[in-house]
CSV table of C-alpha atoms and ligand atoms in Angstrom, one decimal:
chain,number,residue,atom,x,y,z
A,1256,MET,CA,8.4,-29.1,319.7
A,1257,ASP,CA,4.8,-29.6,318.6
A,1258,LYS,CA,3.1,-32.9,319.6
A,1259,GLN,CA,2.8,-34.4,316.2
A,1260,THR,CA,6.3,-33.7,315.1
A,1261,LEU,CA,7.5,-35.0,318.4
A,1262,TRP,CA,5.8,-38.4,318.2
A,1263,GLN,CA,6.8,-38.8,314.6
A,1264,SER,CA,10.4,-38.3,315.3
A,1265,VAL,CA,11.0,-40.3,318.5
A,1266,GLN,CA,12.6,-43.6,318.8
A,1267,ASN,CA,11.3,-46.0,321.5
A,1268,LYS,CA,7.8,-44.7,321.0
A,1269,SER,CA,5.9,-47.2,323.2
A,1270,LEU,CA,8.4,-46.8,326.0
A,1271,LEU,CA,8.0,-43.0,325.8
A,1272,GLU,CA,4.3,-43.3,325.8
A,1273,ASP,CA,4.6,-45.0,329.2
A,1274,VAL,CA,7.0,-42.2,330.3
A,1275,ALA,CA,4.4,-39.6,329.2
A,1276,LYS,CA,1.9,-41.4,331.4
A,1277,GLY,CA,4.2,-40.9,334.3
A,1278,LYS,CA,4.9,-44.6,334.6
A,1279,GLU,CA,8.1,-46.1,336.0
A,1280,VAL,CA,10.2,-47.5,333.2
A,1281,ILE,CA,13.5,-49.1,332.4
A,1282,TRP,CA,15.2,-48.1,329.2
A,1283,LEU,CA,18.1,-50.3,328.1
A,1284,ASN,CA,20.5,-48.4,325.8
A,1285,GLU,CA,20.3,-50.0,322.3
A,1286,HIS,CA,23.3,-47.9,321.3
A,1287,LEU,CA,25.7,-49.4,323.9
A,1288,THR,CA,28.9,-50.6,322.3
A,1289,SER,CA,32.2,-51.9,323.6
A,1290,THR,CA,33.9,-49.3,325.7
A,1291,GLN,CA,36.8,-49.1,323.3
A,1292,GLN,CA,34.6,-48.2,320.4
A,1293,ALA,CA,32.6,-45.8,322.4
A,1294,LEU,CA,35.6,-43.9,323.8
A,1295,ALA,CA,37.1,-43.6,320.3
A,1296,LYS,CA,34.2,-41.3,319.4
A,1297,ILE,CA,34.7,-39.0,322.5
A,1298,PRO,CA,36.9,-35.9,322.4
A,1299,PHE,CA,38.5,-36.5,325.8
A,1300,THR,CA,41.0,-39.0,327.0
A,1301,MET,CA,42.6,-40.3,330.2
A,1302,ALA,CA,45.1,-37.5,329.9
A,1303,ASP,CA,42.4,-34.9,330.4
A,1304,ILE,CA,41.3,-36.7,333.7
A,1305,ASP,CA,45.0,-36.9,334.8
A,1306,ASP,CA,45.3,-33.1,334.1
A,1307,ALA,CA,42.3,-32.4,336.3
A,1308,GLU,CA,43.6,-34.7,339.0
A,1309,GLU,CA,47.0,-32.9,339.0
A,1310,ARG,CA,45.3,-29.5,339.2
A,1311,LEU,CA,43.4,-30.7,342.3
A,1312,ALA,CA,46.7,-31.9,343.8
A,1313,ARG,CA,48.3,-28.4,343.2
A,1314,PHE,CA,45.4,-26.8,345.1
A,1315,ALA,CA,45.4,-29.4,347.9
A,1316,PRO,CA,47.7,-27.2,350.2
A,1317,PHE,CA,45.3,-24.2,349.7
A,1318,ILE,CA,42.2,-26.3,350.3
A,1319,GLN,CA,43.7,-27.8,353.5
A,1320,THR,CA,44.5,-24.2,354.7
A,1321,VAL,CA,41.1,-22.7,354.1
A,1322,PHE,CA,39.0,-25.8,354.9
A,1323,PRO,CA,40.7,-27.5,357.9
A,1324,GLU,CA,38.2,-30.3,357.8
A,1325,THR,CA,40.1,-31.6,354.7
A,1326,ALA,CA,43.4,-31.8,356.6
A,1327,PRO,CA,43.1,-35.6,357.4
A,1328,GLN,CA,43.1,-36.2,353.6
A,1329,HIS,CA,45.8,-33.5,353.0
A,1330,GLY,CA,43.4,-31.2,351.1
A,1331,LEU,CA,41.9,-33.9,348.9
A,1332,ILE,CA,38.2,-33.8,348.7
A,1333,GLU,CA,37.2,-37.5,348.6
A,1334,SER,CA,34.4,-39.5,350.0
A,1335,PRO,CA,34.2,-42.8,351.8
A,1336,LEU,CA,33.3,-46.1,350.1
A,1337,VAL,CA,31.5,-48.4,352.6
A,1338,GLU,CA,29.9,-51.8,352.4
A,1339,ILE,CA,26.2,-51.6,353.5
A,1340,PRO,CA,25.1,-55.2,354.2
A,1341,ALA,CA,22.2,-54.3,356.4
A,1342,MET,CA,20.8,-52.1,353.7
A,1343,LYS,CA,21.2,-54.9,351.3
A,1344,THR,CA,19.1,-57.2,353.5
A,1345,GLN,CA,16.5,-54.4,353.7
A,1346,LEU,CA,16.4,-54.0,349.9
A,1347,GLU,CA,16.0,-57.7,349.6
A,1348,ARG,CA,13.1,-57.6,352.0
A,1349,THR,CA,11.3,-54.7,350.4
A,1350,SER,CA,11.9,-55.9,346.8
A,1351,ARG,CA,11.2,-59.5,347.9
A,1352,ASN,CA,14.2,-60.8,345.9
A,1353,HIS,CA,17.6,-62.1,346.5
A,1354,ILE,CA,20.4,-59.6,345.4
A,1355,SER,CA,23.5,-61.4,344.1
A,1356,GLY,CA,26.8,-59.8,344.9
A,1357,ARG,CA,27.9,-57.2,347.5
A,1358,LEU,CA,26.4,-53.7,348.1
A,1359,PHE,CA,28.7,-50.7,348.6
A,1360,LEU,CA,27.7,-47.1,349.0
A,1361,LYS,CA,29.9,-44.3,347.4
A,1362,GLN,CA,29.3,-41.5,349.9
A,1363,ASP,CA,29.6,-38.3,347.9
A,1364,SER,CA,26.9,-37.2,350.3
A,1365,HIS,CA,29.8,-36.8,352.7
A,1366,LEU,CA,32.3,-35.0,350.5
A,1367,ALA,CA,34.0,-32.2,352.4
A,1368,ILE,CA,33.1,-28.5,352.0
A,1369,SER,CA,29.7,-28.8,350.3
A,1370,GLY,CA,28.3,-32.3,351.1
A,1371,SER,CA,27.4,-33.4,347.6
A,1372,ILE,CA,28.7,-34.7,344.4
A,1373,LYS,CA,29.0,-31.1,343.2
A,1374,ALA,CA,32.0,-30.7,345.5
A,1375,ARG,CA,33.8,-32.6,342.7
A,1376,GLY,CA,33.0,-30.7,339.5
A,1377,GLY,CA,31.8,-27.4,340.9
A,1378,ILE,CA,34.8,-26.8,343.1
A,1379,TYR,CA,37.2,-28.0,340.4
A,1380,GLU,CA,35.8,-25.5,337.9
A,1381,VAL,CA,36.2,-22.6,340.3
A,1382,LEU,CA,39.8,-23.7,341.1
A,1383,LYS,CA,40.6,-24.0,337.4
A,1384,HIS,CA,39.2,-20.5,336.7
A,1385,ALA,CA,41.2,-19.1,339.6
A,1386,GLU,CA,44.3,-20.7,338.4
A,1387,ASP,CA,43.7,-19.5,334.8
A,1388,LEU,CA,43.3,-15.9,336.0
A,1389,ALA,CA,46.3,-16.0,338.4
A,1390,LEU,CA,48.5,-17.4,335.6
A,1391,ALA,CA,47.3,-14.9,333.0
A,1392,TYR,CA,47.9,-12.0,335.4
A,1393,GLY,CA,51.3,-13.3,336.5
A,1394,LYS,CA,50.2,-13.8,340.1
A,1395,ILE,CA,51.4,-17.3,340.3
A,1396,LYS,CA,53.5,-20.0,338.6
A,1397,GLN,CA,52.3,-23.7,338.4
A,1398,THR,CA,55.4,-24.7,340.5
A,1399,ASP,CA,54.5,-22.3,343.4
A,1400,ASP,CA,53.1,-23.5,346.6
A,1401,TYR,CA,49.3,-22.9,346.1
A,1402,THR,CA,48.8,-21.9,349.8
A,1403,LYS,CA,49.5,-18.5,348.2
A,1404,PHE,CA,45.8,-18.6,347.1
A,1405,ALA,CA,44.8,-18.1,350.7
A,1406,SER,CA,46.7,-14.8,351.0
A,1407,ASP,CA,45.0,-11.4,351.4
A,1408,GLU,CA,46.8,-10.2,348.2
A,1409,MET,CA,45.1,-13.0,346.1
A,1410,ARG,CA,41.7,-12.4,347.7
A,1411,THR,CA,41.9,-8.7,346.8
A,1412,PHE,CA,43.0,-9.7,343.3
A,1413,PHE,CA,40.0,-12.0,342.8
A,1414,ARG,CA,37.5,-9.5,344.3
A,1415,GLN,CA,37.5,-7.7,340.9
A,1416,PHE,CA,36.1,-10.8,339.2
A,1417,LYS,CA,32.6,-12.3,339.3
A,1418,ILE,CA,31.5,-15.9,339.0
A,1419,GLN,CA,27.9,-16.7,338.3
A,1420,VAL,CA,25.9,-20.0,338.2
A,1421,GLY,CA,22.3,-21.2,337.9
A,1422,SER,CA,21.4,-24.0,340.2
A,1423,THR,CA,18.7,-26.1,341.9
A,1424,GLY,CA,20.8,-25.9,345.0
A,1425,ASN,CA,23.9,-28.1,345.4
A,1426,LEU,CA,25.9,-26.8,342.4
A,1427,GLY,CA,25.3,-23.3,343.7
A,1428,MET,CA,26.6,-24.3,347.1
A,1429,SER,CA,29.8,-25.8,345.8
A,1430,ILE,CA,30.5,-22.8,343.4
A,1431,GLY,CA,29.4,-20.3,346.0
A,1432,ILE,CA,31.4,-21.6,348.9
A,1433,MET,CA,34.6,-22.1,347.0
A,1434,SER,CA,34.3,-18.8,345.0
A,1435,ALA,CA,33.7,-16.8,348.2
A,1436,ALA,CA,36.6,-18.6,349.9
A,1437,LEU,CA,38.9,-17.4,347.1
A,1438,GLY,CA,37.6,-13.8,347.3
A,1439,PHE,CA,35.5,-13.8,344.1
A,1440,HIS,CA,32.2,-11.8,343.9
A,1441,VAL,CA,29.9,-14.8,343.4
A,1442,ILE,CA,26.3,-14.7,342.3
A,1443,VAL,CA,24.1,-17.8,342.5
A,1444,HIS,CA,20.9,-17.9,340.5
A,1445,MET,CA,18.6,-20.3,342.4
A,1446,SER,CA,15.5,-22.0,340.8
A,1447,ALA,CA,12.2,-22.3,342.7
A,1448,ASP,CA,13.1,-25.9,343.7
A,1449,ALA,CA,16.1,-24.7,345.7
A,1450,LYS,CA,15.7,-25.1,349.4
A,1451,GLN,CA,15.7,-22.1,351.7
A,1452,TRP,CA,18.5,-23.4,354.0
A,1453,LYS,CA,20.8,-23.7,351.0
A,1454,LYS,CA,20.2,-20.0,350.1
A,1455,ASP,CA,20.7,-19.0,353.8
A,1456,LEU,CA,23.9,-20.9,354.0
A,1457,LEU,CA,25.3,-19.3,350.9
A,1458,ARG,CA,24.5,-15.8,351.9
A,1459,GLN,CA,26.1,-16.5,355.2
A,1460,ARG,CA,29.3,-17.5,353.4
A,1461,GLY,CA,29.3,-14.2,351.5
A,1462,ALA,CA,27.6,-15.3,348.2
A,1463,GLU,CA,25.0,-13.2,346.5
A,1464,VAL,CA,21.8,-15.2,345.9
A,1465,ILE,CA,19.2,-14.3,343.4
A,1466,GLU,CA,15.9,-16.2,343.6
A,1467,TYR,CA,13.6,-17.2,340.8
A,1468,ASP,CA,9.9,-18.3,340.9
A,1469,ASP,CA,10.8,-20.3,337.8
A,1470,ASP,CA,12.5,-23.6,337.1
A,1471,TYR,CA,16.2,-24.4,336.7
A,1472,SER,CA,16.3,-23.6,333.0
A,1473,LYS,CA,15.1,-20.1,333.7
A,1474,ALA,CA,17.7,-19.5,336.5
A,1475,VAL,CA,20.4,-20.7,334.1
A,1476,GLU,CA,19.2,-18.5,331.2
A,1477,VAL,CA,19.0,-15.3,333.2
A,1478,GLY,CA,22.3,-16.0,335.0
A,1479,ARG,CA,24.1,-16.6,331.7
A,1480,LYS,CA,22.7,-13.4,330.2
A,1481,LEU,CA,23.8,-11.3,333.1
A,1482,SER,CA,27.2,-12.8,333.1
A,1483,ASP,CA,27.7,-12.5,329.4
A,1484,THR,CA,27.2,-8.7,329.5
A,1485,ASP,CA,30.0,-8.3,332.0
A,1486,PRO,CA,33.6,-8.9,330.7
A,1487,ASN,CA,34.8,-9.6,334.3
A,1488,SER,CA,32.2,-12.3,334.9
A,1489,TYR,CA,32.6,-16.0,334.4
A,1490,PHE,CA,29.6,-18.2,334.0
A,1491,VAL,CA,29.7,-21.8,335.1
A,1492,ASP,CA,27.7,-23.6,332.5
A,1493,ASP,CA,26.2,-26.7,334.0
A,1494,GLU,CA,24.8,-27.9,330.6
A,1495,ASN,CA,28.0,-27.5,328.5
A,1496,SER,CA,31.0,-27.3,330.8
A,1497,LYS,CA,33.9,-29.6,329.9
A,1498,THR,CA,35.7,-28.5,333.0
A,1499,LEU,CA,32.9,-29.5,335.4
A,1500,PHE,CA,32.7,-32.8,333.6
A,1501,LEU,CA,36.4,-33.6,334.0
A,1502,GLY,CA,36.3,-32.6,337.6
A,1503,TYR,CA,33.6,-35.2,338.2
A,1504,ALA,CA,35.6,-37.8,336.2
A,1505,VAL,CA,38.5,-37.7,338.7
A,1506,ALA,CA,36.2,-39.7,341.0
A,1507,ALA,CA,37.0,-42.8,339.0
A,1508,LYS,CA,40.7,-42.7,339.8
A,1509,ARG,CA,40.0,-42.2,343.5
A,1510,LEU,CA,37.5,-45.1,343.5
A,1511,GLN,CA,40.0,-47.4,341.8
A,1512,LYS,CA,42.4,-46.8,344.7
A,1513,GLN,CA,39.6,-47.4,347.3
A,1514,LEU,CA,38.6,-50.7,345.6
A,1515,GLN,CA,42.3,-51.8,345.5
A,1516,SER,CA,42.7,-51.1,349.2
A,1517,LEU,CA,39.6,-53.3,349.9
A,1518,ASN,CA,41.2,-56.0,347.8
A,1519,ILE,CA,38.3,-55.8,345.3
A,1520,THR,CA,39.0,-56.8,341.7
A,1521,ILE,CA,36.8,-55.5,338.9
A,1522,ASP,CA,37.1,-57.4,335.7
A,1523,ALA,CA,34.9,-59.4,333.1
A,1524,LYS,CA,34.0,-62.0,335.8
A,1525,HIS,CA,33.7,-59.5,338.6
A,1526,PRO,CA,31.4,-56.8,337.3
A,1527,LEU,CA,30.8,-53.4,338.8
A,1528,PHE,CA,27.2,-52.0,338.6
A,1529,VAL,CA,26.9,-48.3,339.4
A,1530,TYR,CA,23.6,-46.5,339.9
A,1531,ILE,CA,23.7,-42.7,339.8
A,1532,PRO,CA,20.8,-40.2,340.2
A,1533,CYS,CA,20.8,-37.9,337.2
A,1534,GLY,CA,19.7,-34.3,336.8
A,1535,VAL,CA,21.1,-32.3,333.9
A,1536,GLY,CA,23.7,-35.1,333.5
A,1537,GLY,CA,27.0,-33.5,334.2
A,1538,ALA,CA,27.8,-35.2,337.5
A,1539,PRO,CA,26.7,-38.7,336.6
A,1540,GLY,CA,28.0,-38.3,333.1
A,1541,GLY,CA,31.5,-37.2,334.3
A,1542,VAL,CA,31.7,-40.0,336.9
A,1543,ALA,CA,30.5,-42.5,334.3
A,1544,PHE,CA,33.1,-41.4,331.7
A,1545,GLY,CA,35.9,-41.7,334.2
A,1546,LEU,CA,34.7,-45.2,335.3
A,1547,LYS,CA,34.5,-46.4,331.7
A,1548,GLN,CA,38.0,-45.1,331.1
A,1549,LEU,CA,39.3,-47.2,334.0
A,1550,PHE,CA,37.1,-50.2,334.2
A,1551,GLY,CA,36.0,-50.5,330.5
A,1552,ASP,CA,33.4,-53.2,329.8
A,1553,ALA,CA,33.5,-54.5,333.3
A,1554,VAL,CA,31.6,-51.5,334.6
A,1555,HIS,CA,27.8,-51.1,333.9
A,1556,ILE,CA,26.3,-47.7,334.5
A,1557,PHE,CA,22.7,-46.9,335.1
A,1558,PHE,CA,21.2,-43.4,335.7
A,1559,ILE,CA,18.1,-43.0,337.8
A,1560,GLU,CA,15.6,-40.2,337.3
A,1561,PRO,CA,12.2,-39.2,338.8
A,1562,THR,CA,9.1,-40.1,336.7
A,1563,GLN,CA,8.1,-36.4,336.4
A,1564,ALA,CA,11.6,-35.1,335.4
A,1565,PRO,CA,13.3,-37.9,333.4
A,1566,CYS,CA,15.1,-35.4,331.1
A,1567,MET,CA,18.1,-37.6,330.2
A,1568,LEU,CA,15.7,-40.5,329.6
A,1569,VAL,CA,13.5,-38.6,327.1
A,1570,GLY,CA,16.6,-37.1,325.4
A,1571,MET,CA,18.5,-40.4,325.0
A,1572,ALA,CA,15.6,-42.8,324.4
A,1573,SER,CA,14.0,-40.6,321.8
A,1574,GLY,CA,17.3,-39.9,320.1
A,1575,LEU,CA,16.4,-36.2,320.2
A,1576,GLN,CA,18.7,-35.3,323.0
A,1577,ASN,CA,18.4,-31.7,324.3
A,1578,LYS,CA,15.9,-30.9,321.5
A,1579,VAL,CA,13.2,-32.2,323.8
A,1580,CYS,CA,12.3,-31.5,327.4
A,1581,VAL,CA,10.0,-33.4,329.8
A,1582,GLN,CA,7.3,-30.8,329.4
A,1583,ASP,CA,7.1,-31.8,325.7
A,1584,PHE,CA,5.9,-35.2,327.0
A,1585,GLY,CA,3.3,-33.6,329.2
A,1586,LEU,CA,5.3,-34.1,332.4
A,1587,SER,CA,5.4,-31.5,335.1
A,1588,GLY,CA,9.2,-31.5,335.8
A,1589,GLN,CA,8.3,-31.2,339.5
A,1590,THR,CA,9.7,-33.7,342.0
A,1591,HIS,CA,10.6,-34.0,345.6
A,1592,ALA,CA,14.1,-34.9,344.4
A,1593,ASP,CA,15.2,-31.3,344.1
A,1594,GLY,CA,18.7,-32.2,342.9
A,1595,LEU,CA,17.1,-33.9,339.9
A,1596,ALA,CA,14.4,-31.3,339.1
A,1597,VAL,CA,15.7,-30.6,335.6
A,1598,GLY,CA,13.4,-30.6,332.5
A,1599,ARG,CA,16.1,-30.6,329.7
A,1600,ALA,CA,19.2,-32.6,329.8
A,1601,SER,CA,22.7,-31.5,328.7
A,1602,GLY,CA,23.1,-32.3,325.0
A,1603,PHE,CA,26.8,-32.5,325.5
A,1604,VAL,CA,26.6,-35.2,328.1
A,1605,GLY,CA,23.8,-37.0,326.2
A,1606,GLY,CA,26.2,-37.2,323.3
A,1607,VAL,CA,29.1,-38.5,325.4
A,1608,MET,CA,27.0,-41.1,327.0
A,1609,LYS,CA,25.4,-42.3,323.8
A,1610,HIS,CA,27.5,-45.5,323.5
A,1611,LEU,CA,28.6,-45.8,327.2
A,1612,LEU,CA,25.5,-45.8,329.3
A,1613,SER,CA,23.8,-49.2,330.0
A,1614,GLY,CA,20.4,-47.7,330.7
A,1615,ILE,CA,18.1,-45.4,332.7
A,1616,LEU,CA,15.5,-46.3,335.3
A,1617,SER,CA,12.8,-43.9,336.5
A,1618,LEU,CA,11.0,-44.0,339.8
A,1619,GLU,CA,8.1,-42.4,341.6
A,1620,ASP,CA,9.0,-39.9,344.3
A,1621,TYR,CA,7.6,-41.8,347.3
A,1622,HIS,CA,10.4,-44.4,347.1
A,1623,ILE,CA,13.1,-41.9,347.9
A,1624,TYR,CA,11.8,-41.1,351.3
A,1625,ASP,CA,11.3,-44.8,352.0
A,1626,TYR,CA,14.9,-45.5,351.1
A,1627,MET,CA,16.1,-42.5,353.1
A,1628,ARG,CA,14.5,-44.0,356.2
A,1629,ASP,CA,15.8,-47.4,355.4
A,1630,ILE,CA,19.4,-46.3,355.1
A,1631,VAL,CA,19.2,-44.3,358.3
A,1632,ASN,CA,17.6,-47.2,360.1
A,1633,THR,CA,19.9,-50.0,358.8
A,1634,GLU,CA,23.3,-48.2,358.4
A,1635,ASN,CA,22.8,-44.9,360.3
A,1636,ILE,CA,23.8,-42.9,357.2
A,1637,PHE,CA,21.8,-39.8,356.3
A,1638,LEU,CA,21.3,-39.0,352.6
A,1639,GLU,CA,19.2,-36.4,351.0
A,1640,PRO,CA,16.1,-37.6,349.2
A,1641,SER,CA,17.5,-37.0,345.7
A,1642,ALA,CA,20.5,-39.2,346.5
A,1643,CYS,CA,18.3,-42.1,347.6
A,1644,ALA,CA,17.0,-42.5,344.1
A,1645,ALA,CA,20.2,-44.5,343.5
A,1646,PHE,CA,18.9,-47.5,345.5
A,1647,TRP,CA,16.1,-48.0,342.9
A,1648,GLY,CA,18.6,-49.5,340.5
A,1649,VAL,CA,19.5,-52.2,343.0
A,1650,ALA,CA,15.9,-52.8,343.9
A,1651,GLN,CA,15.0,-53.4,340.3
A,1652,LEU,CA,17.7,-56.0,339.5
A,1653,HIS,CA,15.1,-58.7,339.5
A,1654,ASN,CA,13.0,-56.9,336.9
A,1655,PRO,CA,12.9,-58.9,333.7
A,1656,GLN,CA,14.5,-56.0,331.7
A,1657,MET,CA,17.4,-55.8,334.1
A,1658,GLN,CA,17.7,-59.6,333.9
A,1659,GLN,CA,17.7,-59.4,330.1
A,1660,TYR,CA,20.6,-56.9,330.4
A,1661,ILE,CA,22.5,-59.3,332.6
A,1662,GLN,CA,21.9,-62.1,330.1
A,1663,GLN,CA,22.9,-60.0,327.1
A,1664,ALA,CA,26.1,-59.0,328.9
A,1665,GLY,CA,26.8,-62.7,329.5
A,1666,LEU,CA,26.9,-62.2,333.2
A,1667,GLN,CA,24.2,-64.6,334.4
A,1668,ASN,CA,26.8,-66.9,336.1
A,1669,ASP,CA,28.9,-64.1,337.5
A,1670,MET,CA,26.4,-62.0,339.4
A,1671,GLN,CA,27.4,-63.6,342.7
A,1672,TYR,CA,30.8,-61.8,342.2
A,1673,ALA,CA,29.2,-58.4,341.3
A,1674,ILE,CA,29.7,-55.2,343.2
A,1675,HIS,CA,26.6,-53.0,343.3
A,1676,MET,CA,27.3,-49.4,343.9
A,1677,PRO,CA,24.5,-46.8,344.4
A,1678,TRP,CA,26.2,-43.4,344.2
A,1679,ALA,CA,25.0,-41.3,347.1
A,1680,THR,CA,25.0,-37.8,345.7
A,1681,GLY,CA,24.3,-35.6,348.6
A,1682,GLY,CA,23.1,-35.0,352.2
A,1683,ASN,CA,25.7,-34.1,354.7
A,1684,LEU,CA,24.9,-30.4,355.0
A,1685,VAL,CA,21.1,-30.9,355.4
A,1686,PRO,CA,20.2,-29.2,358.8
A,1687,ALA,CA,18.9,-31.4,361.6
A,1688,ASP,CA,15.3,-29.9,361.5
A,1689,ILE,CA,15.0,-30.5,357.8
A,1690,ARG,CA,16.3,-34.1,358.2
A,1691,GLU,CA,13.6,-34.6,360.8
A,1692,THR,CA,10.9,-33.3,358.4
A,1693,TYR,CA,12.1,-35.6,355.7
A,1694,MET,CA,12.1,-38.6,358.1
A,1695,HIS,CA,8.3,-38.0,358.6
A,1696,THR,CA,7.5,-37.3,354.9
A,1697,TYR,CA,5.3,-40.1,353.4
A,1698,LEU,CA,4.1,-39.8,349.8
A,1699,THR,CA,1.9,-42.3,348.0
B,734,PLP,C1,23.2,-32.3,341.1
B,734,PLP,C2,22.8,-33.5,341.7
B,734,PLP,C3,22.6,-34.7,341.0
B,734,PLP,C4,22.7,-34.9,339.5
B,734,PLP,O1,23.7,-34.2,338.9
B,734,PLP,P1,23.5,-33.5,337.5
B,734,PLP,O2,24.8,-33.0,337.1
B,734,PLP,O3,22.5,-32.5,337.6
B,734,PLP,O4,23.0,-34.6,336.6
B,734,PLP,C5,22.2,-35.8,341.8
B,734,PLP,N1,22.0,-35.8,343.1
B,734,PLP,C6,22.1,-34.7,343.8
B,734,PLP,C7,21.9,-34.7,345.3
B,734,PLP,C8,22.6,-33.5,343.1
B,734,PLP,O5,22.7,-32.4,343.8
């Protein structure tokens, strides 16, 4: 889009001028409505999330067989929810403000199999595709024991099919590992941001990795083209996939159970504030949609993005969605937060989030390494840098705009009962030497 047309067509012009200067901003969503009104406009329902959850349950015996680390949870891929009071104290110290309420970490960083939030949507989409094929070719019935998917016969069957995906790293790992485990020929198209160790690990698991000198959009574009020319190839479309999205949304049902077992009530007087790092939008969007379905107006969702790659922010705040990319605003799209290095957000997710999302905060890269050291030093939990962007939402609660949001939501007297939940999106598979390098990375 040319510069003049761009600035003539944007909403939130002065905020976007700050964004274009690379400043840290907070955008409060002026289109936020009641959850009931918002959900009425969205073409999915709770039944779709239930369907995804049931499919994952059918596959649990297979998952448990092929990935024995999931046996303690009987083949369910689910992450811990832990209170992190020492990190709360540290955030209060560094932000020089009291934080009302309790601080919990949702550790998707520690999801089994691929160590990131992509183990939800990515793995779910591969399983759904495998089930669709197996049903279509009469290889299985829905009532069968899905341990059958681990047999040599099934692996040979899947060998004739390809799965392809474009990725900055973590999505490729989830798709690659699960596809290879089922026997598919899987090709992962990796952008320049993707870390070498992720490519190495994937090759070692039997995936084919194609590397690009270009950014994420290019890897997706080429991957999609190659896949489309091959009738036996299935492309996992991070930007538009409803399947990925629903796989992520299942997180909400699992979280509801975890909160119940901790005796934590979420309601109008006990709000839940969730902060999720956002790249193309699928993972945070899916999780957010599920949470809104279950907790309605009592849950308040903020996405966090890097100042140089705030693709969802420019799309949603401008009102132009995926018609604009961060480069249109003169930003580089480059960030140390490799999982968030996306220039153009998903238009599909932007549309779904239009009336559900509370707002988006952007942060400079140096914070993520500081938070990463803080969470290691206070709670002995390692997260990858991208995931640490989530803490920014908590650190900014004292900001006048966040306070304005709390006032408008009528929550000023209830914040002592609030649950704050940074969503840790990745980290468990990061090798020790890379962790060490990150621990000594200081940006200004
Ligand atoms: C993928 C990813 C995200 C964001 O998910 P999107 O679907 O791209 O928005 C956040 N953190 C990490 C570590 C990721 O890998």
